């Protein structure tokens, strides 16, 4: 019996050594097939999964496998880079915007070369307290947050651009230079002149106008009573006079009004210029939501549902 057990054990070991390695190797092949293989061959060209690579890898720009000393803006996999002689810049850089205007801005690029399009997210809540202004373009339906640059004495540091909706008649969101009325900031703005009343999260009034900046419309003072069609209409003229933004961005403006010690100017204007980050639409964020969805996907209260 003991002899039989020894023979069985030896046979098992031989089987594992003969076939087990093969199984392990096969699994390894499957894993490798699902992982990008980056190689540089004898011809000096970069390949990924055997294909000549075009794009940005390790902060360098390649075209058909060849490192290319291109200078200018490049979009790669949904991210913006600025290349100088083929290498992605990092840190703070003064550059003309990539929408085609001649205006220069002070942009921030992360260590991986990607342009930061949200300095509040990149650097944290301390940036909500910096001196800034808002610019609302009625043509693009965008609000851009511009931070003040002490070196140039200009508001030329783009922190974020968000999509908004304005007056449906095209006139009642007044063009001009205004200020946020910081003392009016409230977690719920209720418009009582309508029947039924209209409810909005995170409202701040704009001095010298008829406009409040706030979220889309709700059926009551509950963030689970969103009217989805008002969310899906962001980026259009759909209000009486007010300025609607996503709940997350309304909360950002509310926080700025509550914590920032500076006066916050807001310029409302019309221009075909798309701004420092280009035109931002709803599709650049969450896209449209189902008609029966009762919450805003950008609402900080629902961040775990994103």
mmCIF file of C-alpha atoms in Angstrom:
data_model
loop_
_atom_site.group_PDB
_atom_site.id
_atom_site.type_symbol
_atom_site.label_atom_id
_atom_site.label_comp_id
_atom_site.label_asym_id
_atom_site.label_seq_id
_atom_site.Cartn_x
_atom_site.Cartn_y
_atom_site.Cartn_z
ATOM 1 C CA UNK A 1 0.000 0.000 0.000
ATOM 2 C CA UNK A 2 2.785 2.428 0.931
ATOM 3 C CA UNK A 3 4.537 1.587 -2.336
ATOM 4 C CA UNK A 4 1.339 2.391 -4.237
ATOM 5 C CA UNK A 5 1.006 5.760 -2.486
ATOM 6 C CA UNK A 6 4.628 6.652 -3.285
ATOM 7 C CA UNK A 7 4.084 5.739 -6.939
ATOM 8 C CA UNK A 8 0.891 7.814 -7.047
ATOM 9 C CA UNK A 9 2.677 10.819 -5.524
ATOM 10 C CA UNK A 10 5.559 10.526 -8.024
ATOM 11 C CA UNK A 11 3.073 10.239 -10.882
ATOM 12 C CA UNK A 12 1.215 13.356 -9.650
ATOM 13 C CA UNK A 13 4.434 15.370 -9.482
ATOM 14 C CA UNK A 14 5.399 14.306 -12.993
ATOM 15 C CA UNK A 15 1.909 15.228 -14.239
ATOM 16 C CA UNK A 16 2.059 18.694 -12.660
ATOM 17 C CA UNK A 17 5.563 19.332 -13.988
ATOM 18 C CA UNK A 18 4.554 18.215 -17.457
ATOM 19 C CA UNK A 19 1.112 19.738 -17.795
ATOM 20 C CA UNK A 20 0.764 22.226 -14.939
ATOM 21 C CA UNK A 21 3.422 24.539 -16.370
ATOM 22 C CA UNK A 22 1.570 24.493 -19.635
ATOM 23 C CA UNK A 23 -1.664 25.517 -17.908
ATOM 24 C CA UNK A 24 0.143 28.261 -16.011
ATOM 25 C CA UNK A 25 1.778 29.476 -19.196
ATOM 26 C CA UNK A 26 -1.561 29.467 -20.957
ATOM 27 C CA UNK A 27 -3.055 31.628 -18.225
ATOM 28 C CA UNK A 28 -0.058 33.916 -18.504
ATOM 29 C CA UNK A 29 -0.691 34.283 -22.233
ATOM 30 C CA UNK A 30 -4.294 35.270 -21.589
ATOM 31 C CA UNK A 31 -3.261 37.893 -19.076
ATOM 32 C CA UNK A 32 -0.648 39.317 -21.412
ATOM 33 C CA UNK A 33 -3.164 39.491 -24.241
ATOM 34 C CA UNK A 34 -5.349 41.730 -22.088
ATOM 35 C CA UNK A 35 -2.417 43.966 -21.105
ATOM 36 C CA UNK A 36 -0.815 46.523 -23.396
ATOM 37 C CA UNK A 37 2.608 45.362 -24.508
ATOM 38 C CA UNK A 38 5.018 48.240 -25.146
ATOM 39 C CA UNK A 39 8.153 47.431 -27.089
ATOM 40 C CA UNK A 40 10.891 49.291 -28.928
ATOM 41 C CA UNK A 41 12.317 47.203 -31.762
ATOM 42 C CA UNK A 42 15.674 47.328 -33.495
ATOM 43 C CA UNK A 43 14.395 50.019 -35.845
ATOM 44 C CA UNK A 44 13.898 52.303 -32.807
ATOM 45 C CA UNK A 45 10.122 52.557 -33.292
ATOM 46 C CA UNK A 46 7.637 52.265 -30.443
ATOM 47 C CA UNK A 47 4.995 49.586 -30.780
ATOM 48 C CA UNK A 48 2.058 48.725 -28.548
ATOM 49 C CA UNK A 49 0.675 45.217 -28.956
ATOM 50 C CA UNK A 50 2.769 44.962 -32.099
ATOM 51 C CA UNK A 51 1.248 48.056 -33.734
ATOM 52 C CA UNK A 52 3.196 51.239 -34.470
ATOM 53 C CA UNK A 53 2.100 53.667 -31.779
ATOM 54 C CA UNK A 54 0.663 57.138 -32.332
ATOM 55 C CA UNK A 55 -0.067 59.150 -29.213
ATOM 56 C CA UNK A 56 1.520 60.125 -25.900
ATOM 57 C CA UNK A 57 3.528 57.635 -23.863
ATOM 58 C CA UNK A 58 5.731 58.500 -20.874
ATOM 59 C CA UNK A 59 5.082 62.206 -21.555
ATOM 60 C CA UNK A 60 6.454 61.918 -25.102
ATOM 61 C CA UNK A 61 4.619 62.200 -28.407
ATOM 62 C CA UNK A 62 4.983 59.469 -31.020
ATOM 63 C CA UNK A 63 3.687 59.345 -34.573
ATOM 64 C CA UNK A 64 3.657 55.894 -36.162
ATOM 65 C CA UNK A 65 6.184 54.755 -33.600
ATOM 66 C CA UNK A 66 8.620 57.635 -34.109
ATOM 67 C CA UNK A 67 9.273 60.228 -31.385
ATOM 68 C CA UNK A 68 8.152 63.492 -32.975
ATOM 69 C CA UNK A 69 9.333 66.942 -31.871
ATOM 70 C CA UNK A 70 5.933 68.566 -32.200
ATOM 71 C CA UNK A 71 5.159 71.809 -30.360
ATOM 72 C CA UNK A 72 1.568 72.761 -29.565
ATOM 73 C CA UNK A 73 -1.641 71.424 -28.079
ATOM 74 C CA UNK A 74 -2.565 67.755 -28.446
ATOM 75 C CA UNK A 75 -5.660 65.856 -27.401
ATOM 76 C CA UNK A 76 -5.036 62.238 -26.412
ATOM 77 C CA UNK A 77 -7.677 59.888 -25.012
ATOM 78 C CA UNK A 78 -9.849 62.739 -23.776
ATOM 79 C CA UNK A 79 -6.996 64.623 -22.103
ATOM 80 C CA UNK A 80 -5.238 67.802 -23.200
ATOM 81 C CA UNK A 81 -1.458 68.137 -23.322
ATOM 82 C CA UNK A 82 0.893 70.866 -24.421
ATOM 83 C CA UNK A 83 3.971 69.527 -26.154
ATOM 84 C CA UNK A 84 7.276 71.325 -26.450
ATOM 85 C CA UNK A 85 9.546 69.634 -28.973
ATOM 86 C CA UNK A 86 7.623 66.415 -28.477
ATOM 87 C CA UNK A 87 7.644 66.376 -24.674
ATOM 88 C CA UNK A 88 4.576 67.115 -22.527
ATOM 89 C CA UNK A 89 5.074 70.121 -20.266
ATOM 90 C CA UNK A 90 4.243 69.953 -16.548
ATOM 91 C CA UNK A 91 3.492 72.539 -13.855
ATOM 92 C CA UNK A 92 2.349 76.126 -14.512
ATOM 93 C CA UNK A 93 2.655 77.482 -18.061
ATOM 94 C CA UNK A 94 1.488 80.676 -19.778
ATOM 95 C CA UNK A 95 -0.020 79.604 -23.102
ATOM 96 C CA UNK A 96 -2.540 80.686 -25.692
ATOM 97 C CA UNK A 97 -5.772 78.747 -25.321
ATOM 98 C CA UNK A 98 -6.394 75.755 -27.557
ATOM 99 C CA UNK A 99 -9.658 77.156 -28.948
ATOM 100 C CA UNK A 100 -7.793 79.370 -31.382
ATOM 101 C CA UNK A 101 -7.839 82.797 -29.750
ATOM 102 C CA UNK A 102 -4.705 84.807 -29.025
ATOM 103 C CA UNK A 103 -5.531 85.184 -25.323
ATOM 104 C CA UNK A 104 -2.879 83.826 -22.962
ATOM 105 C CA UNK A 105 -3.744 81.966 -19.772
ATOM 106 C CA UNK A 106 -1.753 80.428 -16.968
ATOM 107 C CA UNK A 107 -2.548 76.710 -17.149
ATOM 108 C CA UNK A 108 -1.591 73.937 -14.746
ATOM 109 C CA UNK A 109 -0.362 70.578 -16.058
ATOM 110 C CA UNK A 110 -0.123 67.539 -13.785
ATOM 111 C CA UNK A 111 3.010 65.379 -13.472
ATOM 112 C CA UNK A 112 1.683 63.047 -16.162
ATOM 113 C CA UNK A 113 1.393 66.025 -18.532
ATOM 114 C CA UNK A 114 -2.393 66.202 -18.465
ATOM 115 C CA UNK A 115 -4.008 69.627 -18.303
ATOM 116 C CA UNK A 116 -5.970 70.192 -15.095
ATOM 117 C CA UNK A 117 -9.459 71.374 -16.022
ATOM 118 C CA UNK A 118 -10.562 71.630 -12.394
ATOM 119 C CA UNK A 119 -8.118 73.333 -10.032
ATOM 120 C CA UNK A 120 -10.617 73.036 -7.172
ATOM 121 C CA UNK A 121 -10.374 69.265 -7.511
ATOM 122 C CA UNK A 122 -6.618 69.245 -8.148
ATOM 123 C CA UNK A 123 -5.634 71.513 -5.240
ATOM 124 C CA UNK A 124 -8.575 71.196 -2.855
ATOM 125 C CA UNK A 125 -11.006 73.521 -1.111
ATOM 126 C CA UNK A 126 -8.352 76.178 -0.373
ATOM 127 C CA UNK A 127 -8.725 77.295 -3.997
ATOM 128 C CA UNK A 128 -12.346 78.281 -3.302
ATOM 129 C CA UNK A 129 -10.947 81.098 -1.137
ATOM 130 C CA UNK A 130 -8.671 82.584 -3.784
ATOM 131 C CA UNK A 131 -9.419 85.892 -5.457
ATOM 132 C CA UNK A 132 -11.396 85.172 -8.618
ATOM 133 C CA UNK A 133 -14.030 86.249 -11.094
ATOM 134 C CA UNK A 134 -16.691 84.376 -13.049
ATOM 135 C CA UNK A 135 -17.274 84.832 -16.766
ATOM 136 C CA UNK A 136 -20.587 83.702 -18.274
ATOM 137 C CA UNK A 137 -20.740 83.439 -22.060
ATOM 138 C CA UNK A 138 -24.357 83.492 -23.272
ATOM 139 C CA UNK A 139 -23.329 82.049 -26.651
ATOM 140 C CA UNK A 140 -21.548 78.938 -25.369
ATOM 141 C CA UNK A 141 -23.666 78.624 -22.198
ATOM 142 C CA UNK A 142 -20.509 78.305 -20.127
ATOM 143 C CA UNK A 143 -19.313 79.815 -16.853
ATOM 144 C CA UNK A 144 -15.544 79.978 -16.400
ATOM 145 C CA UNK A 145 -13.874 80.480 -13.022
ATOM 146 C CA UNK A 146 -10.756 82.638 -13.455
ATOM 147 C CA UNK A 147 -8.299 83.079 -10.580
ATOM 148 C CA UNK A 148 -6.335 86.274 -10.066
ATOM 149 C CA UNK A 149 -2.650 86.204 -11.022
ATOM 150 C CA UNK A 150 -0.526 88.544 -8.912
ATOM 151 C CA UNK A 151 2.282 88.506 -11.488
ATOM 152 C CA UNK A 152 0.189 89.784 -14.366
ATOM 153 C CA UNK A 153 -2.466 91.587 -12.293
ATOM 154 C CA UNK A 154 -5.109 89.794 -14.374
ATOM 155 C CA UNK A 155 -7.721 87.102 -13.895
ATOM 156 C CA UNK A 156 -5.923 84.745 -16.236
ATOM 157 C CA UNK A 157 -5.697 81.421 -14.354
ATOM 158 C CA UNK A 158 -8.535 79.189 -15.604
ATOM 159 C CA UNK A 159 -9.745 77.017 -12.731
ATOM 160 C CA UNK A 160 -12.818 75.392 -14.255
ATOM 161 C CA UNK A 161 -15.495 75.822 -16.933
ATOM 162 C CA UNK A 162 -19.046 74.536 -16.388
ATOM 163 C CA UNK A 163 -22.174 74.247 -18.515
ATOM 164 C CA UNK A 164 -25.176 76.437 -17.680
ATOM 165 C CA UNK A 165 -28.623 77.494 -18.871
ATOM 166 C CA UNK A 166 -29.844 81.082 -19.187
ATOM 167 C CA UNK A 167 -32.991 83.055 -20.093
ATOM 168 C CA UNK A 168 -35.173 81.537 -22.771
ATOM 169 C CA UNK A 169 -35.858 84.971 -24.324
ATOM 170 C CA UNK A 170 -32.110 85.567 -24.769
ATOM 171 C CA UNK A 171 -32.304 88.935 -22.986
ATOM 172 C CA UNK A 172 -33.359 88.554 -19.361
ATOM 173 C CA UNK A 173 -29.997 87.240 -18.184
ATOM 174 C CA UNK A 174 -28.474 90.714 -18.311
ATOM 175 C CA UNK A 175 -25.213 91.371 -20.127
ATOM 176 C CA UNK A 176 -22.756 93.428 -18.087
ATOM 177 C CA UNK A 177 -20.309 93.473 -15.198
ATOM 178 C CA UNK A 178 -21.914 92.437 -11.936
ATOM 179 C CA UNK A 179 -21.056 90.881 -8.567
ATOM 180 C CA UNK A 180 -22.244 87.898 -6.600
ATOM 181 C CA UNK A 181 -24.375 88.972 -3.643
ATOM 182 C CA UNK A 182 -22.561 86.720 -1.186
ATOM 183 C CA UNK A 183 -24.943 87.425 1.683
ATOM 184 C CA UNK A 184 -27.840 85.867 -0.266
ATOM 185 C CA UNK A 185 -26.236 82.406 -0.486
ATOM 186 C CA UNK A 186 -28.677 79.722 0.628
ATOM 187 C CA UNK A 187 -28.938 75.945 0.404
ATOM 188 C CA UNK A 188 -32.445 76.132 -1.149
ATOM 189 C CA UNK A 189 -33.793 78.928 -3.329
ATOM 190 C CA UNK A 190 -37.589 78.855 -3.658
ATOM 191 C CA UNK A 191 -39.238 80.901 -6.390
ATOM 192 C CA UNK A 192 -42.669 81.693 -4.971
ATOM 193 C CA UNK A 193 -44.071 83.776 -7.833
ATOM 194 C CA UNK A 194 -44.827 80.623 -9.808
ATOM 195 C CA UNK A 195 -47.665 78.175 -9.223
ATOM 196 C CA UNK A 196 -46.586 75.650 -8.117
ATOM 197 C CA UNK A 197 -43.460 77.024 -6.469
ATOM 198 C CA UNK A 198 -40.088 76.226 -8.041
ATOM 199 C CA UNK A 199 -37.317 74.747 -5.905
ATOM 200 C CA UNK A 200 -33.568 74.950 -6.578
ATOM 201 C CA UNK A 201 -30.472 73.912 -4.622
ATOM 202 C CA UNK A 202 -27.602 76.219 -3.676
ATOM 203 C CA UNK A 203 -28.752 79.695 -4.738
ATOM 204 C CA UNK A 204 -26.706 82.918 -4.927
ATOM 205 C CA UNK A 205 -28.106 86.199 -6.303
ATOM 206 C CA UNK A 206 -26.289 88.293 -8.932
ATOM 207 C CA UNK A 207 -26.370 91.986 -7.966
ATOM 208 C CA UNK A 208 -27.846 94.404 -10.477
ATOM 209 C CA UNK A 209 -29.791 91.701 -12.321
ATOM 210 C CA UNK A 210 -32.904 89.540 -11.986
ATOM 211 C CA UNK A 211 -30.777 86.413 -11.883
ATOM 212 C CA UNK A 212 -29.927 83.831 -9.279
ATOM 213 C CA UNK A 213 -27.313 81.153 -9.916
ATOM 214 C CA UNK A 214 -28.605 77.800 -8.717
ATOM 215 C CA UNK A 215 -29.135 74.154 -9.598
ATOM 216 C CA UNK A 216 -31.793 72.726 -11.907
ATOM 217 C CA UNK A 217 -35.402 72.504 -10.726
ATOM 218 C CA UNK A 218 -36.819 70.189 -8.035
ATOM 219 C CA UNK A 219 -40.371 69.383 -6.964
ATOM 220 C CA UNK A 220 -39.652 70.266 -3.345
ATOM 221 C CA UNK A 221 -36.843 70.800 -0.839
ATOM 222 C CA UNK A 222 -35.469 67.301 -1.301
ATOM 223 C CA UNK A 223 -32.473 66.414 -3.441
ATOM 224 C CA UNK A 224 -34.383 63.272 -4.478
ATOM 225 C CA UNK A 225 -37.075 65.274 -6.285
ATOM 226 C CA UNK A 226 -35.105 66.464 -9.313
ATOM 227 C CA UNK A 227 -37.035 67.235 -12.515
ATOM 228 C CA UNK A 228 -34.801 65.380 -14.971
ATOM 229 C CA UNK A 229 -35.858 67.412 -18.023
ATOM 230 C CA UNK A 230 -34.387 70.587 -16.482
ATOM 231 C CA UNK A 231 -31.074 68.775 -15.958
ATOM 232 C CA UNK A 232 -31.091 67.500 -19.538
ATOM 233 C CA UNK A 233 -31.774 71.037 -20.790
ATOM 234 C CA UNK A 234 -28.503 72.420 -19.419
ATOM 235 C CA UNK A 235 -26.596 74.247 -22.148
ATOM 236 C CA UNK A 236 -29.713 75.907 -23.603
ATOM 237 C CA UNK A 237 -31.943 78.942 -23.043
ATOM 238 C CA UNK A 238 -34.577 77.501 -20.687
ATOM 239 C CA UNK A 239 -35.044 79.870 -17.721
ATOM 240 C CA UNK A 240 -36.991 83.070 -17.032
ATOM 241 C CA UNK A 241 -33.868 85.041 -16.048
ATOM 242 C CA UNK A 242 -31.839 82.818 -13.732
ATOM 243 C CA UNK A 243 -28.682 80.824 -14.375
ATOM 244 C CA UNK A 244 -28.909 77.079 -13.863
ATOM 245 C CA UNK A 245 -25.905 74.803 -13.371
ATOM 246 C CA UNK A 246 -25.407 71.230 -12.205
ATOM 247 C CA UNK A 247 -25.928 70.780 -8.459
ATOM 248 C CA UNK A 248 -22.238 70.073 -7.849
ATOM 249 C CA UNK A 249 -21.278 73.355 -9.518
ATOM 250 C CA UNK A 250 -24.060 75.262 -7.741
ATOM 251 C CA UNK A 251 -22.604 73.954 -4.473
ATOM 252 C CA UNK A 252 -19.144 75.153 -5.577
ATOM 253 C CA UNK A 253 -20.450 78.696 -6.202
ATOM 254 C CA UNK A 254 -22.348 78.591 -2.908
ATOM 255 C CA UNK A 255 -19.175 77.559 -1.043
ATOM 256 C CA UNK A 256 -17.221 80.361 -2.719
ATOM 257 C CA UNK A 257 -19.871 82.900 -1.703
ATOM 258 C CA UNK A 258 -19.853 81.624 1.888
ATOM 259 C CA UNK A 259 -16.088 81.318 2.447
ATOM 260 C CA UNK A 260 -14.292 83.705 0.067
ATOM 261 C CA UNK A 261 -13.320 87.064 1.637
ATOM 262 C CA UNK A 262 -13.070 88.848 -1.731
ATOM 263 C CA UNK A 263 -15.835 90.411 -3.774
ATOM 264 C CA UNK A 264 -16.616 88.058 -6.653
ATOM 265 C CA UNK A 265 -17.203 89.858 -9.975
ATOM 266 C CA UNK A 266 -19.211 88.112 -12.673
ATOM 267 C CA UNK A 267 -19.060 89.253 -16.270
ATOM 268 C CA UNK A 268 -21.977 88.235 -18.481
ATOM 269 C CA UNK A 269 -21.307 88.648 -22.200
ATOM 270 C CA UNK A 270 -21.777 87.227 -25.685
ATOM 271 C CA UNK A 271 -18.849 85.924 -27.710
ATOM 272 C CA UNK A 272 -17.994 83.240 -30.238
ATOM 273 C CA UNK A 273 -14.713 82.724 -28.341
ATOM 274 C CA UNK A 274 -14.932 79.314 -26.668
ATOM 275 C CA UNK A 275 -12.739 80.234 -23.704
ATOM 276 C CA UNK A 276 -9.650 78.692 -22.087
ATOM 277 C CA UNK A 277 -11.016 75.123 -21.932
ATOM 278 C CA UNK A 278 -13.142 75.234 -25.061
ATOM 279 C CA UNK A 279 -16.919 74.875 -25.010
ATOM 280 C CA UNK A 280 -18.125 72.526 -22.274
ATOM 281 C CA UNK A 281 -21.426 70.717 -22.845
ATOM 282 C CA UNK A 282 -23.495 68.306 -20.786
ATOM 283 C CA UNK A 283 -21.987 65.455 -22.816
ATOM 284 C CA UNK A 284 -18.536 66.455 -21.545
ATOM 285 C CA UNK A 285 -19.707 65.719 -17.993
ATOM 286 C CA UNK A 286 -22.446 63.156 -17.317
ATOM 287 C CA UNK A 287 -24.508 63.305 -20.485
ATOM 288 C CA UNK A 288 -28.282 63.253 -20.235
ATOM 289 C CA UNK A 289 -29.942 61.267 -17.458
ATOM 290 C CA UNK A 290 -33.025 58.993 -17.690
ATOM 291 C CA UNK A 291 -36.329 60.829 -17.516
ATOM 292 C CA UNK A 292 -37.300 59.026 -14.309
ATOM 293 C CA UNK A 293 -34.049 59.761 -12.447
ATOM 294 C CA UNK A 294 -34.806 61.854 -9.378
ATOM 295 C CA UNK A 295 -31.339 63.083 -8.402
ATOM 296 C CA UNK A 296 -28.493 65.074 -9.937
ATOM 297 C CA UNK A 297 -25.478 62.786 -10.546
ATOM 298 C CA UNK A 298 -23.089 65.648 -9.677
ATOM 299 C CA UNK A 299 -24.755 66.333 -6.316
ATOM 300 C CA UNK A 300 -22.137 65.778 -3.575
ATOM 301 C CA UNK A 301 -24.771 63.846 -1.600
ATOM 302 C CA UNK A 302 -24.826 61.163 -4.298
ATOM 303 C CA UNK A 303 -21.115 60.872 -5.085
ATOM 304 C CA UNK A 304 -21.185 57.126 -4.354
ATOM 305 C CA UNK A 305 -23.731 56.606 -7.140
ATOM 306 C CA UNK A 306 -21.485 58.031 -9.885
#
